[in-house]
Coordinates of C-alpha atoms and ligand atoms in Angstrom, one line a residue:
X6 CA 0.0 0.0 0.0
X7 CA 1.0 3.5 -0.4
X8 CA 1.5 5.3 2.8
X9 CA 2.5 8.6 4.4
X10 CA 2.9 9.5 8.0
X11 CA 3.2 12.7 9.0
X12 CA 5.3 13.4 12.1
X13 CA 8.8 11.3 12.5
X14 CA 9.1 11.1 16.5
X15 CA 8.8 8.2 18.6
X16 CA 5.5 6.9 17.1
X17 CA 5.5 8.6 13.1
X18 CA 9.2 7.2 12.5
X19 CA 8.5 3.8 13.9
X20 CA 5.0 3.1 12.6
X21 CA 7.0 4.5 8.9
X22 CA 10.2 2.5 9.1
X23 CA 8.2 -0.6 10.2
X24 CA 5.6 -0.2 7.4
X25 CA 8.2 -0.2 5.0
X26 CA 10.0 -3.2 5.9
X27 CA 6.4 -4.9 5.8
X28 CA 6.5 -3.8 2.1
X29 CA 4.5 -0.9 1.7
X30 CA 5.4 2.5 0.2
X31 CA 6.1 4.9 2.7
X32 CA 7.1 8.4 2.9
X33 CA 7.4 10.2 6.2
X34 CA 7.2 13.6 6.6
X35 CA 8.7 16.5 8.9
X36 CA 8.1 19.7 9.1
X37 CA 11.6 20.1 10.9
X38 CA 14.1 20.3 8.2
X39 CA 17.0 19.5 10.6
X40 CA 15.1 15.9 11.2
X41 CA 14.4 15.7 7.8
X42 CA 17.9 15.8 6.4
X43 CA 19.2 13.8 9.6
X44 CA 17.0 10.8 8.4
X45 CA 18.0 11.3 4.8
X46 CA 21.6 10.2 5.5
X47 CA 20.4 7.5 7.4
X48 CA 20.4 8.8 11.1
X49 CA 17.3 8.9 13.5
X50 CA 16.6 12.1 15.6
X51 CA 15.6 9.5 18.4
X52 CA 17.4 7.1 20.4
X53 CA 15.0 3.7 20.0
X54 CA 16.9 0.2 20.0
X55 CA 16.6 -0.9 16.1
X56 CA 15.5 2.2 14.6
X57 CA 18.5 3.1 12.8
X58 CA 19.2 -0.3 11.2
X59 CA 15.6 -0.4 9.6
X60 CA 15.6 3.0 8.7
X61 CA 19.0 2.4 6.9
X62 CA 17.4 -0.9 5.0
X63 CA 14.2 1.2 4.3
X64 CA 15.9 3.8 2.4
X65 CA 18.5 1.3 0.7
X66 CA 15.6 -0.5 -0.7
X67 CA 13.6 2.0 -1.9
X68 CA 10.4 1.5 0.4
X69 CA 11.1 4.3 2.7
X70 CA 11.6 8.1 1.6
X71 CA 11.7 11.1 3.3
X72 CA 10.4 14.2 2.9
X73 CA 9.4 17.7 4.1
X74 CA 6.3 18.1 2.1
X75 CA 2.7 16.9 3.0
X76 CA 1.6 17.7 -0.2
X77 CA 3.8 15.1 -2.2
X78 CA 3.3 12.6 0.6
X79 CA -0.6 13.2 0.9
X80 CA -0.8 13.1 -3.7
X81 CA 1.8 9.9 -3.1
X82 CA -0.8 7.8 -0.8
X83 CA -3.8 5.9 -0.3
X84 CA -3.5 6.3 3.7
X85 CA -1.8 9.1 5.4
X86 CA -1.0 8.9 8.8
X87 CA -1.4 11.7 11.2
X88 CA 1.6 11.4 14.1
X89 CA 2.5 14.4 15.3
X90 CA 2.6 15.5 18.9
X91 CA -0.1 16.5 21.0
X92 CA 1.2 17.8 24.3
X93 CA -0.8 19.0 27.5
X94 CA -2.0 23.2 27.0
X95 CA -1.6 25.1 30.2
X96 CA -5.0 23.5 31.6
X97 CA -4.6 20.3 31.1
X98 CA -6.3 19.9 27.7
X99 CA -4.1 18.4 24.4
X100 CA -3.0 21.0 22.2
X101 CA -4.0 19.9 18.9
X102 CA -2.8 22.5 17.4
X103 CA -0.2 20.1 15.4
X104 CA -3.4 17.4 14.2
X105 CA -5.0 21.0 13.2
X106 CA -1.8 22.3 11.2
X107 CA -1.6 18.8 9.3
X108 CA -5.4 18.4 8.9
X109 CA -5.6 21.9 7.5
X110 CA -2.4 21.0 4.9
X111 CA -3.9 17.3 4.1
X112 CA -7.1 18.6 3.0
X113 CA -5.5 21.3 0.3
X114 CA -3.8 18.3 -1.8
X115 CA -6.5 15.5 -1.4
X116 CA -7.0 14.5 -5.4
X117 CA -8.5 10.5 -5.1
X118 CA -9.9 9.0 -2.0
X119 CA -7.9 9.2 0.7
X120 CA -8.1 7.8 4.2
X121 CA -6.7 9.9 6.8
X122 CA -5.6 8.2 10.0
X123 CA -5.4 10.0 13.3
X124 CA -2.5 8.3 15.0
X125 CA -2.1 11.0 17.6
X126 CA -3.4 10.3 21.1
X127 CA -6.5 12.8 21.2
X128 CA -9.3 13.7 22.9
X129 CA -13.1 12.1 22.1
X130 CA -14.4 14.0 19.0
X131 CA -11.2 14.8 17.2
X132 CA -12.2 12.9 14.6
X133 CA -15.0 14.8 14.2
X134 CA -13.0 17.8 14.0
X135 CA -10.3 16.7 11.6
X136 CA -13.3 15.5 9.2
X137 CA -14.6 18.7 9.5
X138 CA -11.1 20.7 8.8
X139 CA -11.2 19.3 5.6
X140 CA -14.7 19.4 4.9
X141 CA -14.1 23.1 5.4
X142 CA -11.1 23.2 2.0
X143 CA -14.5 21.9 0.2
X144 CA -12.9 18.4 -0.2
X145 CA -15.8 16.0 -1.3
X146 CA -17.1 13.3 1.7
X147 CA -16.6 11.0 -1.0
X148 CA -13.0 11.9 -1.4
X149 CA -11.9 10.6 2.3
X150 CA -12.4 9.1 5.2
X151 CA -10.9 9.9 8.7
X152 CA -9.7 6.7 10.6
X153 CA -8.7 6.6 14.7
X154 CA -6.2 4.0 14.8
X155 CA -4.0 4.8 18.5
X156 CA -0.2 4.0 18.8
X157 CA 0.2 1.7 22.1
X158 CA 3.8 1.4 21.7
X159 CA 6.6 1.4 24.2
X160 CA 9.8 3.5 23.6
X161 CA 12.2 1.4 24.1
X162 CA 10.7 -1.2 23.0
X163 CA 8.9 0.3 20.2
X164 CA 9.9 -1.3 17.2
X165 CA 8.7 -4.9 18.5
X166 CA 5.6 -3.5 20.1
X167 CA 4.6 -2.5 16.6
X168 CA 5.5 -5.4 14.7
X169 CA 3.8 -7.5 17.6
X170 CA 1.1 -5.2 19.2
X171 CA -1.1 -6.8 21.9
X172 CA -4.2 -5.7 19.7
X173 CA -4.8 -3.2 16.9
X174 CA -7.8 -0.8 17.6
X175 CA -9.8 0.8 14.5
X176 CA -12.1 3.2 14.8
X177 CA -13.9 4.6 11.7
X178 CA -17.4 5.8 10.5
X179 CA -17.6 3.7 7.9
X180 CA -16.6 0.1 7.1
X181 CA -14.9 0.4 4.1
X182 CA -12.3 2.8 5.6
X183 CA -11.5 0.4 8.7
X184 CA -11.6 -2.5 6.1
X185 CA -8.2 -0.4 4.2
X186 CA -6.1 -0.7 8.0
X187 CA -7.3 -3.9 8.7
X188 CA -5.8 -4.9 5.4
X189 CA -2.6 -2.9 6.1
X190 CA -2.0 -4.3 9.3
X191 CA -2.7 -8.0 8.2
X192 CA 0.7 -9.2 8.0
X193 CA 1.0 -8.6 11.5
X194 CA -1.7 -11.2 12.5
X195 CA -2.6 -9.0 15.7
X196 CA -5.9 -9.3 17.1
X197 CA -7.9 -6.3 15.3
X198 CA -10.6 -4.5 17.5
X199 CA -12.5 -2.4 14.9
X200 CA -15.2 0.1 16.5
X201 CA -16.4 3.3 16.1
X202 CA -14.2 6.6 15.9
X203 CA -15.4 8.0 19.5
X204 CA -14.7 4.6 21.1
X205 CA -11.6 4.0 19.8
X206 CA -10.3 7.6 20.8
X207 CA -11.5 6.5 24.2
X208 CA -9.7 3.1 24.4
X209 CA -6.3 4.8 24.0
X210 CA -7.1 7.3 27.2
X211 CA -8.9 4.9 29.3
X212 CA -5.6 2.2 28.9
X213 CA -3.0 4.5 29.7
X214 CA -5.0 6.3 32.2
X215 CA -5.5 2.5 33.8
X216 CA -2.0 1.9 34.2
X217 CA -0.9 5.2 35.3
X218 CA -3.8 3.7 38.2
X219 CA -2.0 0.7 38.8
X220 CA 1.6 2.5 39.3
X221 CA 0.2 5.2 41.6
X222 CA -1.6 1.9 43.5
X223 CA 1.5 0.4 44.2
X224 CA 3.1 4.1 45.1
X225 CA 0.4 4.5 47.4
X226 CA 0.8 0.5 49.0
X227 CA 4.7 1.4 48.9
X228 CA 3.7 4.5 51.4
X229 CA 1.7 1.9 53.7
X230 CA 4.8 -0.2 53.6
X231 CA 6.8 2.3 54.7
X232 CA 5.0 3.0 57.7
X233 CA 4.5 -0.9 59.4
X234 CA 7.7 -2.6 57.7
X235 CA 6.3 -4.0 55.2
X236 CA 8.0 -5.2 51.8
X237 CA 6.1 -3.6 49.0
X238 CA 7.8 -6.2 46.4
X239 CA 6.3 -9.0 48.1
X240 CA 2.9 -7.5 48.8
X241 CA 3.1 -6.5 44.9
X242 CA 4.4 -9.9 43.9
X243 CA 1.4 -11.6 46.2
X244 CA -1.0 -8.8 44.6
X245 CA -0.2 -9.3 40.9
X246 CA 0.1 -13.5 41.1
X247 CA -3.3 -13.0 40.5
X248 CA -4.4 -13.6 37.0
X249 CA -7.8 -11.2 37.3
X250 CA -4.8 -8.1 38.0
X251 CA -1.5 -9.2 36.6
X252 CA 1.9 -8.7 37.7
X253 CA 3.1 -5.6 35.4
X254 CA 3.2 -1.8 36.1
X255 CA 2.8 -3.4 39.7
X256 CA 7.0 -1.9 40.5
X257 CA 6.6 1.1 43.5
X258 CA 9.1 3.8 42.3
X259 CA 9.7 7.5 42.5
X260 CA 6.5 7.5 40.3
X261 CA 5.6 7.8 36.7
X262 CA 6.7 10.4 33.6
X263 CA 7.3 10.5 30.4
X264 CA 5.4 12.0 27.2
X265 CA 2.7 9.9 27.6
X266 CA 0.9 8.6 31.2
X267 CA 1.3 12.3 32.7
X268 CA -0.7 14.3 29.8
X269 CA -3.0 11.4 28.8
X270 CA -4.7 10.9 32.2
X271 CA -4.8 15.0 32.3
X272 CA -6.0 14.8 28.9
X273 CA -8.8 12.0 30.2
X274 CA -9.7 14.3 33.5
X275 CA -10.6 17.0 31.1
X276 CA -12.5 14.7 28.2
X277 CA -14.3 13.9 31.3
X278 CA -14.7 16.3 32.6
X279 CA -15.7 18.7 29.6
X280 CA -18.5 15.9 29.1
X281 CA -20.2 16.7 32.4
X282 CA -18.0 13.7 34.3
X283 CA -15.6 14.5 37.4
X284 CA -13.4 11.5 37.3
X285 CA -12.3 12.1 40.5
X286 CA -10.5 8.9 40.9
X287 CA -7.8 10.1 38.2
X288 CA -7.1 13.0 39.8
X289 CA -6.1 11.0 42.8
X290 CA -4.1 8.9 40.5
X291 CA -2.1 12.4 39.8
X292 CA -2.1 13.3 43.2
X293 CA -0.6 10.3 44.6
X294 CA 2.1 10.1 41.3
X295 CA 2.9 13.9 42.5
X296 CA 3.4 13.2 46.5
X297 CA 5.6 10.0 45.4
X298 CA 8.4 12.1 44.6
X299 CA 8.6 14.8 46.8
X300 CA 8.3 12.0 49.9
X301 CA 11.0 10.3 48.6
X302 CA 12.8 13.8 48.2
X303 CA 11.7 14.7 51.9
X304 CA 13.3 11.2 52.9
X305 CA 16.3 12.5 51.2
X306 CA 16.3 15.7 52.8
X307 CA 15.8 14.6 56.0
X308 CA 18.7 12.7 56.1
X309 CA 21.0 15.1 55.0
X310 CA 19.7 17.7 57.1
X311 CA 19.1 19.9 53.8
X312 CA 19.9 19.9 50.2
X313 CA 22.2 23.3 51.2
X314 CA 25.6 23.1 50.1
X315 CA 25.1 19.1 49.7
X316 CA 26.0 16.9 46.5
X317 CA 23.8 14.6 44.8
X318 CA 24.5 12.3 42.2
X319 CA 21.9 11.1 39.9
X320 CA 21.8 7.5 38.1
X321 CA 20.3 7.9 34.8
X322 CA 17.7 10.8 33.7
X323 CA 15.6 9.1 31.3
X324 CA 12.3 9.0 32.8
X325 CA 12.6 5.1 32.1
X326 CA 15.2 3.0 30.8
X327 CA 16.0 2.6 26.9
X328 CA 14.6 6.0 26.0
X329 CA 16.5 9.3 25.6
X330 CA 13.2 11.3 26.7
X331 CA 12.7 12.9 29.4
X332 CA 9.4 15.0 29.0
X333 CA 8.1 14.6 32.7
X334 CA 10.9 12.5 33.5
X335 CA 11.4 12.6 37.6
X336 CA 14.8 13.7 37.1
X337 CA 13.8 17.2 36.0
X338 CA 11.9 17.5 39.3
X339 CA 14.3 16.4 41.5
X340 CA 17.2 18.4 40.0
X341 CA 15.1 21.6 40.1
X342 CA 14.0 21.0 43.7
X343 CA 18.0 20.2 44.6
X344 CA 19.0 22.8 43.0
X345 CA 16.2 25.5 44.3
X346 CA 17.6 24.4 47.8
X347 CA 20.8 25.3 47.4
X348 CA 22.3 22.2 46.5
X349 CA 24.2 21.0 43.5
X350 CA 23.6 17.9 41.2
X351 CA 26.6 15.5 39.3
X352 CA 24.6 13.2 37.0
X353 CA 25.4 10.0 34.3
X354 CA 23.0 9.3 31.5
X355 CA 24.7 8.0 28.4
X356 CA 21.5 8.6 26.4
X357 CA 19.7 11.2 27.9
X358 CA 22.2 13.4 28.9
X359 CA 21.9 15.4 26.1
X360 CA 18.4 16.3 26.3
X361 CA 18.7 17.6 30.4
X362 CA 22.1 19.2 29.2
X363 CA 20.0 21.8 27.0
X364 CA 17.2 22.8 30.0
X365 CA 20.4 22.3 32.4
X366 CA 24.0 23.4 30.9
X367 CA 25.3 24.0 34.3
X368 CA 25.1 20.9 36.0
X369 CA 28.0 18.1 36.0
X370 CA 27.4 15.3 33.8
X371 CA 30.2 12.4 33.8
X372 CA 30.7 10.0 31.0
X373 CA 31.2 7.2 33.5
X374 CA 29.0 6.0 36.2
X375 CA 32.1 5.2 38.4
X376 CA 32.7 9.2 38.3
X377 CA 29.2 10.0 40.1
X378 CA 30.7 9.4 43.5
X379 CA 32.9 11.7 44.1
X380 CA 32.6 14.3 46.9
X381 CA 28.9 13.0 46.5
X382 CA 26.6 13.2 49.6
X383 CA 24.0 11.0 48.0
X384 CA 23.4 9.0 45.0
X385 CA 19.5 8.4 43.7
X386 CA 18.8 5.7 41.5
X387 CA 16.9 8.0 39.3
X388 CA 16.4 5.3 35.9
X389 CA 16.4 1.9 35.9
X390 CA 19.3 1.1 32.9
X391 CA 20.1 -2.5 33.0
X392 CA 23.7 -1.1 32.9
X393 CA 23.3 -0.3 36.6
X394 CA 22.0 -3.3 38.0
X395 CA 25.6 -5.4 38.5
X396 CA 27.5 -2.4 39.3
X397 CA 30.5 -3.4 42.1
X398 CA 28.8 -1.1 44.4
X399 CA 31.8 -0.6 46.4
X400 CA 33.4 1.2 43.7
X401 CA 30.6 3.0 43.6
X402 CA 31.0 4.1 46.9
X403 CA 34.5 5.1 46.6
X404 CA 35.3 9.3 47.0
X405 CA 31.5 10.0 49.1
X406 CA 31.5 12.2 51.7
X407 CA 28.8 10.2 52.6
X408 CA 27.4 6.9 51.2
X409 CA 24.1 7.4 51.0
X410 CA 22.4 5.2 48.5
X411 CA 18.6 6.2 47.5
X412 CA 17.2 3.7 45.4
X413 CA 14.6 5.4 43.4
X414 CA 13.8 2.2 41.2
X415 CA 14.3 -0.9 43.8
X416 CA 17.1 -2.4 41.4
X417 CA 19.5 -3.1 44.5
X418 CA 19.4 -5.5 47.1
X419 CA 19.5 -4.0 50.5
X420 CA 22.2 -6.6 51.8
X421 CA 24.0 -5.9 48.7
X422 CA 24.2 -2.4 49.5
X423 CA 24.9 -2.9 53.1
X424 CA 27.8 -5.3 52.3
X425 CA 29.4 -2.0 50.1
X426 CA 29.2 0.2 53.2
X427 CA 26.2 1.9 52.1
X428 CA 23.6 4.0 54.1
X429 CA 20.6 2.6 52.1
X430 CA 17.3 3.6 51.2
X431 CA 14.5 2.7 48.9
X432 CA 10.6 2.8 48.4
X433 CA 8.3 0.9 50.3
X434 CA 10.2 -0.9 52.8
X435 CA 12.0 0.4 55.6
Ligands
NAD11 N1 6.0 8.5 22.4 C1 5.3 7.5 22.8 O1 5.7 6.6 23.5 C2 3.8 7.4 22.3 C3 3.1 6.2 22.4 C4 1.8 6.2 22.0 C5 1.2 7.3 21.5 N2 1.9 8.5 21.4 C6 1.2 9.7 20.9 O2 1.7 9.8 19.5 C7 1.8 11.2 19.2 C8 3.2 11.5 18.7 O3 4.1 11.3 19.8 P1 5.6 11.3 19.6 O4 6.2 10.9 20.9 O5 6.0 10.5 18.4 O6 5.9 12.9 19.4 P2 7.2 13.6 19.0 O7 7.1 14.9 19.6 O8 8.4 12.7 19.3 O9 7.1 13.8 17.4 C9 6.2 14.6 16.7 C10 6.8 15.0 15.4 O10 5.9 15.7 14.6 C11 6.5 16.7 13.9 N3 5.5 17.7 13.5 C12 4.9 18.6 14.4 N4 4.0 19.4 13.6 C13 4.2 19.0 12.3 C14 3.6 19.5 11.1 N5 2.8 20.5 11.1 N6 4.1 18.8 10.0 C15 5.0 17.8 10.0 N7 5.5 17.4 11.1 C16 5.2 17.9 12.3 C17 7.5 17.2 14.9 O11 8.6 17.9 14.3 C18 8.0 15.9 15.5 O12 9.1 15.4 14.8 C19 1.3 12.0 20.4 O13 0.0 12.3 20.3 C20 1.6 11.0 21.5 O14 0.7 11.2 22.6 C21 3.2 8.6 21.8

């Protein structure tokens, strides 16, 4: 099939690259030169494990091109895909103004029937409003039909996630447009779920807004542990052996981020709420993700007696391992509430350092994790890289003026820890 995705970030350059390798004709579109001529040569703007071989392939065999024009891609294609961002406005609503732009571009260059595809997490109705963008250029209803098909994908993962997604969900007014996905997507032998546009814009929100629920569960069982010496990994463990709930996104931590969790569960509390519904449960879902962080920076605080002339040293920034994003990411907060206290910050991320480097260009990064240490006063697990995990935490230790260990991410053992001379701390047991 002939395709074009508009939007080459985490979910537009994965959905293209992968779409090309299946066999189709792709052409992705950015409207950010700089990306454009990166991808070109071969190099992806994004850090994602496998994107750069496939993208390489894809433009060596000729089923991937690149461009910054929607108007050849949209004239090139049978289905264009809509991927660009959507982040959170000042209130909490998506900003669509990027769906909008595209929509409003799409609809000038529509020759043949073309069916549009909102890939974009959005709000209920923006279906609606995209059909009605390009009703609005005078395009014939004839001419298109718009398609909700949401991106579930994990970065870090996101290249398998989209060659073997848990399900594919199609939402469309009319049969014949679903029918033209289902058929794109049939290599992939994925169960399909094909509904209407509303519901399927609804099924995107409600999952991640459920498993933002079942982090901030285990958060809020961690800060029960806490207080009668209980083990929050065992109680989780006991908790998700149960088949009805499931053992993932059951890990207490310093609490979710990313681009995702934090502005779709906003973005759901305002749907709702803009509908006439207070879904007062997901605001107490933010609430507890919030208060996660600054109790374990309390902890922190505590101990030192204030963040004041004290050193801390941050493992990883990512907001989770095998990504280089850090929208949300709890290392933002805790460096700017460190740093707002008078302390000072030393940090190692090998892949995201580069993105905190251009909000922060005056903190210390090291290039090795060995380097955190020191002068340190306390080291934070902040990202759970693999890469950490066997670390000889004595040598970690080495050159503290005080070895404290915080484990944000309950990757270390305590007796481990202890062994290594360490002062240790984690989330959800004592
Ligand atoms: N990142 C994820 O893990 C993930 C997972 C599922 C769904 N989503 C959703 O998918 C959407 C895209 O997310 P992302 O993380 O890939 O975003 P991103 O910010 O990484 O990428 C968006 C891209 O769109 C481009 N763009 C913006 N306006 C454009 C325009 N007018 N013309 C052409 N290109 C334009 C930007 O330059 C950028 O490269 C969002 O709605 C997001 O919520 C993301």
């Amino acid at each position: 099939m002939k395709v074009a995705v508009i939007g080459t970030g985490y979910v537009g350059l994965v959905t293209g690259v992968v779409l090309a390798q299946l066999g189709n004709d792709v052409i992705c579109v950015d409207k950010d030169q700089e990306k454009v001529e990166k991808l070109k040569q071969g190099i992806p703007p994004i850090y994602e494990p496998g994107i750069e071989e496939m993208l390489k392939q894809g433009l060596k065999d000729g089923f991937l091109k690149i461009s910054n024009s929607i108007q050849e891609a949209t004239e090139a294609s049978e289905v264009v895909f809509i991927a660009v961002g959507t982040p959170p406005a000042e209130d909490g609503t998506p900003d669509l103004t990027a769906v909008r732009a595209v929509a409003n571009e799409i609809a000038k260059h529509i020759k043949k029937y073309t069916v549009i595809v909102n890939k974009s997490t959005v709000p209920v109705g923006s279906g609606d409003m995209v059909e009605n963008i390009i009703l609005s250029h005078g395009v014939d209803s004839s001419l298109f039909d718009v398609v909700s098909n949401p991106e579930f994908l994990r970065e870090g993962s996101a290249i398998h996630d989209t060659l073997h997604p848990d399900r594919i969900v199609i939402g469309a007014k009319r049969r014949d447009a679903a029918v033209r996905l289902v058929e794109l997507y049939a290599t992939l032998q994925a169960p399909m779920i094909v509904t209407d546009l509303n519901s399927a814009e609804l099924i995107k929100y409600g999952a991640n807004s459920f498993l933002a629920m079942k982090i901030s569960f285990i958060n809020a069982m961690s800060r029960v542990c806490e207080l009668c010496s209980a083990n929050v990994a065992d109680v989780a463990a006991g908790i998700g052996s149960d088949k009805r709930i499931g053992n993932q996104f059951l890990n207490a931590g310093l609490g979710w981020g990313g681009s995702c969790f934090p502005k779709d569960v906003q973005g759901m509390v305002k749907v709702s709420e803009d509908l006439g519904y207070d879904f007062g449960l997901l605001k107490e879902v933010i609430q507890i993700n919030e208060d996660q962080t600054h109790h374990f920076l309390g902890r922190l605080e505590k101990r030192l007696g204030g963040f004041a002339g004290k050193k801390i040293a941050l493992m990883g920034l990512a907001f989770k391992a095998n990504t280089d994003d850090i929208r949300d990411a709890k290392s933002l907060v805790i460096i700017g509430e460190v740093l707002a206290k008078g302390g000072s910050i030393v940090a190692y991320d090998m892949v995201a350092e580069e993105n905190v480097r251009q909000q922060y260009p005056n903190i210390e990064y090291v290039s090795n994790v060995y380097e955190l240490s020191k002068d340190a006063d306390a080291l934070i697990v902040v990202t759970e890289w693999n890469e950490f995990k066997q670390l000889d935490l004595e040598r970690l230790g080495q050159g503290m003026k005080q070895k404290v260990l915080f484990d944000g991410r309950r990757i270390y053992d305590r007796a481990k820890a202890e062994r290594a001379g360490f002062e240790f701390f984690t989330i959800g047991s004592v």
